[in-house]
Coordinates of C-alpha atoms in Angstrom, one line a residue:
M46 CA 10.8 -35.0 16.7
E47 CA 7.8 -33.6 18.7
Q48 CA 5.5 -30.8 17.6
H49 CA 2.5 -29.2 19.3
I50 CA -0.6 -28.7 17.2
E51 CA -3.9 -27.5 18.8
T52 CA -5.9 -30.1 16.9
I53 CA -4.8 -33.2 15.1
V54 CA -7.3 -34.7 12.6
V55 CA -6.6 -38.4 12.0
G56 CA -7.9 -39.3 8.5
G57 CA -8.0 -37.2 5.3
G58 CA -11.2 -38.5 3.7
Q59 CA -14.4 -36.5 3.3
A60 CA -15.0 -36.4 7.1
G61 CA -11.5 -35.2 8.0
L62 CA -11.5 -32.6 5.2
S63 CA -14.9 -31.3 6.3
V64 CA -13.6 -30.9 9.8
G65 CA -10.6 -29.1 8.4
Y66 CA -12.8 -26.7 6.5
H67 CA -14.9 -25.8 9.5
L68 CA -11.8 -25.4 11.8
K69 CA -10.1 -23.1 9.3
R70 CA -13.2 -20.9 9.1
R71 CA -12.9 -20.6 12.9
N72 CA -9.2 -19.7 12.7
R73 CA -8.2 -22.8 14.7
P74 CA -4.8 -24.3 14.1
F75 CA -4.9 -28.0 13.0
L76 CA -3.2 -30.6 11.0
I77 CA -4.7 -33.5 9.1
L78 CA -2.7 -36.8 9.1
D79 CA -3.5 -39.2 6.3
D80 CA -1.9 -42.6 5.7
R81 CA -2.4 -42.5 2.0
A82 CA 0.0 -41.0 -0.6
R83 CA -2.6 -38.7 -2.1
T84 CA -5.9 -37.2 -0.9
G85 CA -8.6 -39.4 -2.3
D86 CA -6.6 -42.6 -2.5
N87 CA -9.0 -44.4 -0.2
W88 CA -11.6 -44.0 -3.0
R89 CA -9.2 -44.8 -5.8
R90 CA -8.5 -48.3 -4.4
H91 CA -12.1 -49.5 -4.8
W92 CA -13.4 -51.7 -7.6
D93 CA -13.3 -50.1 -11.0
T94 CA -17.0 -49.7 -11.7
L95 CA -18.0 -48.3 -8.3
R96 CA -20.2 -45.2 -8.5
L97 CA -21.8 -43.2 -5.7
Y98 CA -25.3 -44.1 -4.8
S99 CA -26.3 -40.4 -4.6
P100 CA -26.2 -38.0 -7.5
A101 CA -23.7 -35.2 -7.6
R102 CA -26.0 -32.5 -6.4
Y103 CA -26.0 -34.2 -3.0
D104 CA -22.3 -35.1 -2.9
G105 CA -20.7 -31.8 -2.2
L106 CA -18.7 -31.0 0.9
P107 CA -19.1 -27.7 2.8
G108 CA -18.2 -24.7 0.7
M109 CA -17.8 -26.5 -2.7
R110 CA -20.3 -28.2 -4.8
F111 CA -19.5 -31.4 -6.6
P112 CA -18.6 -30.6 -10.3
G113 CA -20.6 -31.9 -13.2
P114 CA -24.3 -32.5 -13.9
G115 CA -26.3 -32.6 -10.7
G116 CA -28.1 -35.7 -11.7
A117 CA -25.0 -37.8 -12.6
F118 CA -23.7 -40.5 -10.2
P119 CA -20.0 -39.8 -9.8
T120 CA -17.4 -42.6 -10.2
K121 CA -15.1 -43.5 -7.4
D122 CA -12.2 -41.7 -9.3
E123 CA -14.2 -38.6 -9.7
V124 CA -14.9 -38.6 -6.0
A125 CA -11.2 -39.0 -5.3
D126 CA -10.3 -36.1 -7.6
Y127 CA -12.9 -34.0 -6.0
L128 CA -11.5 -34.6 -2.5
E129 CA -8.0 -33.7 -3.8
S130 CA -9.3 -30.5 -5.4
Y131 CA -11.2 -29.6 -2.3
A132 CA -8.1 -29.9 -0.1
A133 CA -6.2 -27.8 -2.5
R134 CA -8.9 -25.1 -2.9
F135 CA -9.1 -24.4 0.8
E136 CA -5.4 -25.0 1.4
L137 CA -6.0 -27.5 4.1
P138 CA -2.8 -28.6 5.9
I139 CA -2.4 -32.3 5.3
E140 CA 0.6 -34.6 6.0
H141 CA 0.4 -37.7 3.7
D142 CA 2.0 -41.1 4.2
V143 CA 1.7 -40.6 8.0
R144 CA 0.3 -43.6 10.0
V145 CA -0.8 -42.9 13.5
E146 CA 0.6 -45.7 15.7
S147 CA -0.9 -44.7 19.0
L148 CA -3.0 -42.0 20.8
T149 CA -2.3 -41.6 24.5
S150 CA -3.1 -39.1 27.2
G151 CA -0.8 -36.1 27.7
N152 CA 0.5 -37.2 31.1
G153 CA -1.6 -35.0 33.2
T154 CA -1.5 -32.0 30.9
G155 CA -5.1 -32.5 29.7
G156 CA -4.1 -33.0 26.1
Y157 CA -3.1 -36.0 23.9
V158 CA 0.0 -37.5 22.4
V159 CA -0.2 -38.7 18.8
D160 CA 2.7 -41.0 18.0
C161 CA 3.5 -41.6 14.4
G162 CA 6.8 -43.5 14.7
E163 CA 9.5 -41.1 13.8
R164 CA 7.2 -38.2 14.4
R165 CA 5.2 -37.3 17.5
F166 CA 2.6 -34.6 18.1
T167 CA 1.0 -33.2 21.2
A168 CA -2.5 -31.8 20.9
D169 CA -5.3 -30.2 22.9
N170 CA -7.8 -32.0 20.6
V171 CA -7.9 -35.0 18.5
V172 CA -10.6 -35.7 15.8
V173 CA -10.7 -39.4 14.7
A174 CA -12.0 -39.5 11.1
T175 CA -10.7 -42.8 10.0
G176 CA -13.8 -44.2 8.1
T177 CA -17.4 -44.9 8.1
F178 CA -17.6 -48.6 9.0
G179 CA -14.0 -49.3 10.2
T180 CA -10.6 -49.9 9.0
R181 CA -10.1 -53.6 9.4
S182 CA -11.6 -56.0 6.8
H183 CA -13.8 -58.6 8.3
I184 CA -13.5 -62.2 7.0
P185 CA -14.8 -65.2 9.1
E186 CA -12.1 -67.1 10.9
F187 CA -13.2 -70.4 9.2
S188 CA -12.0 -69.0 5.8
T189 CA -8.5 -70.3 6.7
E190 CA -10.0 -73.9 6.6
L191 CA -11.1 -73.5 2.9
D192 CA -9.3 -75.4 0.2
P193 CA -6.3 -73.3 -0.9
A194 CA -7.4 -73.8 -4.5
I195 CA -10.4 -71.5 -3.8
A196 CA -9.4 -67.9 -4.6
Q197 CA -10.5 -65.6 -1.8
L198 CA -10.8 -61.8 -2.0
H199 CA -12.3 -59.2 0.4
S200 CA -14.4 -56.5 -1.3
T201 CA -11.5 -54.1 -0.6
Q202 CA -9.2 -56.3 -2.8
Y203 CA -11.7 -56.8 -5.6
L204 CA -11.2 -54.5 -8.6
R205 CA -12.7 -56.3 -11.6
P206 CA -14.1 -59.7 -12.7
D207 CA -10.9 -60.8 -14.5
Q208 CA -9.4 -61.3 -11.0
L209 CA -11.7 -64.3 -10.6
P210 CA -10.6 -67.7 -12.0
P211 CA -12.9 -69.7 -14.2
G212 CA -15.7 -71.4 -12.3
P213 CA -18.5 -70.6 -9.9
V214 CA -18.2 -67.5 -7.7
L215 CA -19.6 -67.1 -4.2
V216 CA -20.3 -63.6 -3.0
V217 CA -20.9 -63.5 0.7
G218 CA -22.8 -60.5 2.0
A219 CA -26.0 -59.3 0.3
S220 CA -25.9 -55.5 1.0
H221 CA -25.3 -53.1 -1.8
S222 CA -21.6 -53.8 -2.3
G223 CA -22.3 -57.5 -2.5
A224 CA -25.1 -57.0 -5.0
D225 CA -23.0 -54.7 -7.1
I226 CA -20.1 -57.2 -7.3
A227 CA -22.4 -60.2 -7.8
I228 CA -24.1 -58.8 -10.8
E229 CA -20.8 -57.9 -12.3
A230 CA -19.3 -61.3 -11.7
A231 CA -22.4 -63.0 -13.2
R232 CA -21.5 -61.8 -16.7
D233 CA -18.8 -64.4 -17.0
H234 CA -19.3 -66.8 -14.0
H235 CA -22.1 -68.7 -12.4
T236 CA -22.5 -66.5 -9.3
I237 CA -24.1 -67.2 -5.9
L238 CA -25.0 -64.4 -3.6
A239 CA -25.4 -65.5 0.0
G240 CA -26.7 -63.5 3.0
R241 CA -29.7 -62.2 4.7
G242 CA -31.8 -59.6 2.9
T243 CA -31.3 -56.0 3.8
G244 CA -34.2 -54.5 1.9
Q245 CA -34.1 -52.3 -1.1
L246 CA -35.2 -48.8 -2.3
P247 CA -38.8 -48.8 -3.3
V248 CA -37.9 -47.6 -6.8
P249 CA -34.8 -48.1 -9.1
L250 CA -32.1 -45.7 -8.1
E251 CA -31.6 -44.2 -11.6
S252 CA -35.2 -44.2 -12.7
R253 CA -37.3 -41.2 -13.4
R254 CA -39.4 -42.0 -10.3
A255 CA -36.2 -42.1 -8.2
R256 CA -35.1 -38.7 -9.5
T257 CA -38.5 -37.3 -8.4
A258 CA -38.3 -39.0 -5.1
L259 CA -34.6 -38.2 -4.3
P260 CA -35.3 -34.8 -2.7
V261 CA -37.7 -36.5 -0.3
L262 CA -35.3 -39.4 0.4
W263 CA -32.5 -37.0 1.1
F264 CA -34.7 -35.0 3.5
L265 CA -35.6 -38.3 5.3
A266 CA -31.9 -39.2 5.5
Q267 CA -31.0 -35.9 7.0
H268 CA -34.0 -35.0 9.2
V269 CA -36.1 -38.1 9.9
F270 CA -33.8 -41.1 10.0
T271 CA -31.8 -39.6 12.8
L272 CA -31.0 -40.2 16.4
R273 CA -33.6 -37.7 17.4
T274 CA -36.5 -40.0 16.2
P275 CA -37.6 -43.4 17.3
I276 CA -37.3 -44.8 13.8
G277 CA -33.8 -43.5 13.4
R278 CA -32.7 -44.9 16.8
K279 CA -34.1 -48.3 15.7
M280 CA -32.3 -48.1 12.3
R281 CA -28.8 -47.4 13.6
P282 CA -27.9 -50.8 15.0
E283 CA -29.3 -52.5 11.9
I284 CA -27.3 -50.3 9.5
R285 CA -24.1 -50.7 11.6
T286 CA -24.3 -54.5 11.8
H287 CA -26.1 -55.7 8.7
G288 CA -25.4 -53.0 6.1
G289 CA -27.8 -50.8 4.1
P290 CA -30.5 -51.7 1.7
L291 CA -29.9 -52.6 -2.0
L292 CA -29.5 -49.3 -3.9
R293 CA -28.5 -49.5 -7.5
V294 CA -28.8 -53.2 -8.0
R295 CA -32.2 -54.6 -6.9
A296 CA -33.5 -58.1 -6.3
G297 CA -35.1 -58.2 -9.8
D298 CA -31.8 -57.2 -11.4
L299 CA -30.0 -60.0 -9.7
E300 CA -32.5 -62.5 -10.9
A301 CA -32.4 -61.2 -14.5
A302 CA -28.6 -61.5 -14.5
G303 CA -28.8 -65.1 -13.4
V304 CA -27.4 -64.6 -9.9
E305 CA -28.4 -67.4 -7.6
R306 CA -29.7 -65.8 -4.5
V307 CA -29.6 -67.7 -1.2
T308 CA -30.6 -66.1 2.1
E309 CA -28.8 -68.6 4.3
R310 CA -25.5 -67.5 5.8
V311 CA -22.2 -69.2 5.0
A312 CA -21.7 -71.0 8.3
G313 CA -18.5 -72.9 7.9
V314 CA -16.4 -75.4 5.9
R315 CA -16.9 -79.0 5.0
D316 CA -14.2 -80.9 3.1
G317 CA -12.5 -77.6 2.2
K318 CA -15.7 -76.1 0.7
P319 CA -18.0 -73.4 2.1
V320 CA -21.2 -74.8 3.6
L321 CA -24.5 -72.9 4.3
D322 CA -26.6 -73.0 7.5
G323 CA -28.9 -75.6 6.0
G324 CA -26.0 -77.9 5.2
R325 CA -25.7 -77.3 1.5
V326 CA -22.0 -77.5 0.4
L327 CA -21.1 -75.0 -2.3
D328 CA -18.6 -76.1 -4.9
V329 CA -17.0 -72.8 -6.0
A330 CA -13.7 -71.6 -7.5
S331 CA -13.6 -68.2 -5.8
I332 CA -15.2 -66.3 -2.9
V333 CA -15.6 -62.5 -2.6
W334 CA -16.2 -61.6 1.0
C335 CA -18.5 -58.6 1.2
T336 CA -18.7 -59.0 4.9
G337 CA -17.8 -55.5 5.9
F338 CA -15.3 -54.2 8.4
R339 CA -14.6 -54.1 12.0
Q340 CA -13.7 -51.0 13.9
D341 CA -10.1 -51.1 14.8
Y342 CA -9.3 -48.6 17.5
G343 CA -6.6 -50.6 19.2
W344 CA -4.2 -47.6 18.7
I345 CA -6.3 -45.5 21.0
R346 CA -4.8 -46.1 24.4
L347 CA -6.5 -43.9 26.9
P348 CA -7.3 -44.4 30.6
A349 CA -10.9 -43.4 30.1
T350 CA -13.5 -45.8 28.5
V351 CA -13.8 -44.6 24.9
L352 CA -15.3 -47.7 23.2
G353 CA -18.5 -49.6 23.9
D354 CA -18.8 -53.4 24.1
D355 CA -19.7 -53.4 20.4
G356 CA -16.4 -51.7 19.5
W357 CA -18.1 -48.5 18.5
P358 CA -17.0 -45.2 20.1
L359 CA -19.0 -44.0 23.1
E360 CA -19.8 -40.6 21.6
E361 CA -22.6 -38.1 21.4
R362 CA -22.7 -36.8 17.9
G363 CA -19.0 -37.1 17.8
V364 CA -18.2 -35.7 21.2
V365 CA -16.6 -38.2 23.7
P366 CA -17.8 -37.2 27.2
S367 CA -15.3 -39.3 29.0
S368 CA -12.3 -37.7 27.2
P369 CA -12.6 -33.9 26.8
G370 CA -11.0 -32.9 23.5
L371 CA -11.5 -36.3 21.8
Y372 CA -13.9 -36.4 18.9
F373 CA -15.1 -38.8 16.2
T374 CA -16.6 -38.0 12.9
G375 CA -17.5 -39.8 9.7
L376 CA -19.1 -42.8 11.6
A377 CA -21.9 -44.8 10.1
F378 CA -25.2 -43.2 11.3
Q379 CA -23.3 -40.9 13.6
S380 CA -26.3 -38.6 13.9
A381 CA -28.4 -39.6 10.9
F382 CA -28.6 -42.0 7.9
S383 CA -26.9 -39.3 5.8
S384 CA -23.8 -39.4 8.1
M385 CA -22.4 -42.3 6.0
L386 CA -22.8 -40.4 2.7
V387 CA -20.3 -38.1 1.2
G388 CA -22.7 -35.2 1.2
G389 CA -23.7 -35.9 4.8
A390 CA -20.1 -35.5 6.2
G391 CA -20.3 -31.8 6.6
A392 CA -23.1 -31.6 9.1
D393 CA -21.4 -33.8 11.7
A394 CA -18.1 -32.2 11.0
E395 CA -19.5 -28.7 11.7
H396 CA -21.0 -29.9 15.0
V397 CA -17.6 -31.3 16.1
A398 CA -15.7 -28.2 15.0
R399 CA -18.2 -25.9 16.8
H400 CA -17.9 -27.9 20.0
L401 CA -14.1 -28.0 19.7
S402 CA -13.9 -24.3 19.1
D403 CA -15.8 -23.6 22.3
R404 CA -13.2 -25.3 24.4
P405 CA -10.5 -23.1 26.0
V406 CA -7.2 -22.8 24.2
T407 CA -4.4 -24.2 26.4
A408 CA -1.5 -23.4 24.2
A409 CA -0.4 -20.3 22.2
R410 CA -1.5 -20.4 18.7
T411 CA -1.1 -18.3 15.6
P412 CA -4.4 -17.3 14.0
R413 CA -5.0 -18.5 10.5
P414 CA -6.9 -16.7 7.8
S415 CA -10.5 -18.0 7.5
V416 CA -11.8 -19.9 4.5
R417 CA -13.8 -17.6 2.2
E418 CA -17.1 -18.9 0.9
R419 CA -16.6 -19.5 -2.8

C-alpha cells in the first residue's frame, strides 16, 4: 500500500509534535509516524523516579503551557501524559506502532520514499525527529567478556533499585543520568560511580538560589550557549560526546550518600571483572551502563552524504543542504543548549517548519485548518 503525504515526520516525541504544530498552523499536510503504542511512551519507559531537570514553566511546547505549578519539576509520566494531551488538543495526525525501515530517494522525482514494511509513503519532505542523542544504546564491546554472573543493564533498561541483585553496583558514566541512578542504588548497595567529571550547576537545582538563577540560566541556554557564539560552538562537541553537567544530584550529594566516585574510565575486563584504566579490578555484582547512545541512521539510504564522520547529521539548524526536503530536529545542541530540553524543542521545530513551508509544493494537497492559539 502506497500513499503520498507532502511531509512525513519520523518520531512522535516533543520534537516531532512541535514540528506538527507549526506545520498545521501553516496549513501544510503531514503525517507523524511513531513506533510506540501511545504518544509519550518513550518517556514512560524511563526509570521510575526520573523527573525533568527544568521546572514546568520552561517545559511547555508551542501553543500549550505545561500544566501544574510553574516551579514544580515534572515526573517522566507527567511529561508523557502532557505530550499525549498536546497531540490530542491540536489534533495532530499520528500513526502509532509504525516503524520506518528505510528512507530512500524518490527515483528522480525529487522526493522521498518512506518504507514501513507493509506500508509505504512517498513524500516531498521528511523530518527526522527520532531523539536527542540517538536511538541505539551504547555499551562497550568488552561487556560481553564479563562474568555472566554480573547483571548488566543499560540506563534504558533500569527502572528501580530492586532490579539489582545483592552486592556492589558499578554505574558507568558520570553525567546526570549516571549520578541520579548511582545515588538511588546507594540506598541499598555499595555503589561505585565511574567516569570523567562533566561539571555541575553552580547551585543546587531545587534550591532557592537556583529558582532565582533559573531565568538567567534559561536565557543563557537559549541565547548565549548557541552556535552563534564561540562559547556555544565550543560546548557542542563536549555535550554531544561526554554528556551534560550534573544537575539535580551534585558531587557533594554523591559523597553524602556513600557513593564511591572514581574518575578513571572502565577500560576492559580481567578475569571476568571490570577493570579501570589504572588497573584496579572491581568486584561487583551488577553494572548499570549510563554510557549514552549512538546515532543510528542506517535506515537513511540516500545517494547524497547526509551524515558526518562522527555519525551526526550534516545539517544547518535542521536543514540538510545536500538533500533538499530532508530535515532533522530534536538533536542535542541542534542550535543551542536548550535544543535538548523539552521546552527548547519548539524553536528548532519552528525554524524547520518555516523553511519547509517556503519550498514549492510538488503535489496537490488539501488545505487543513490552522491551529488556533489557545
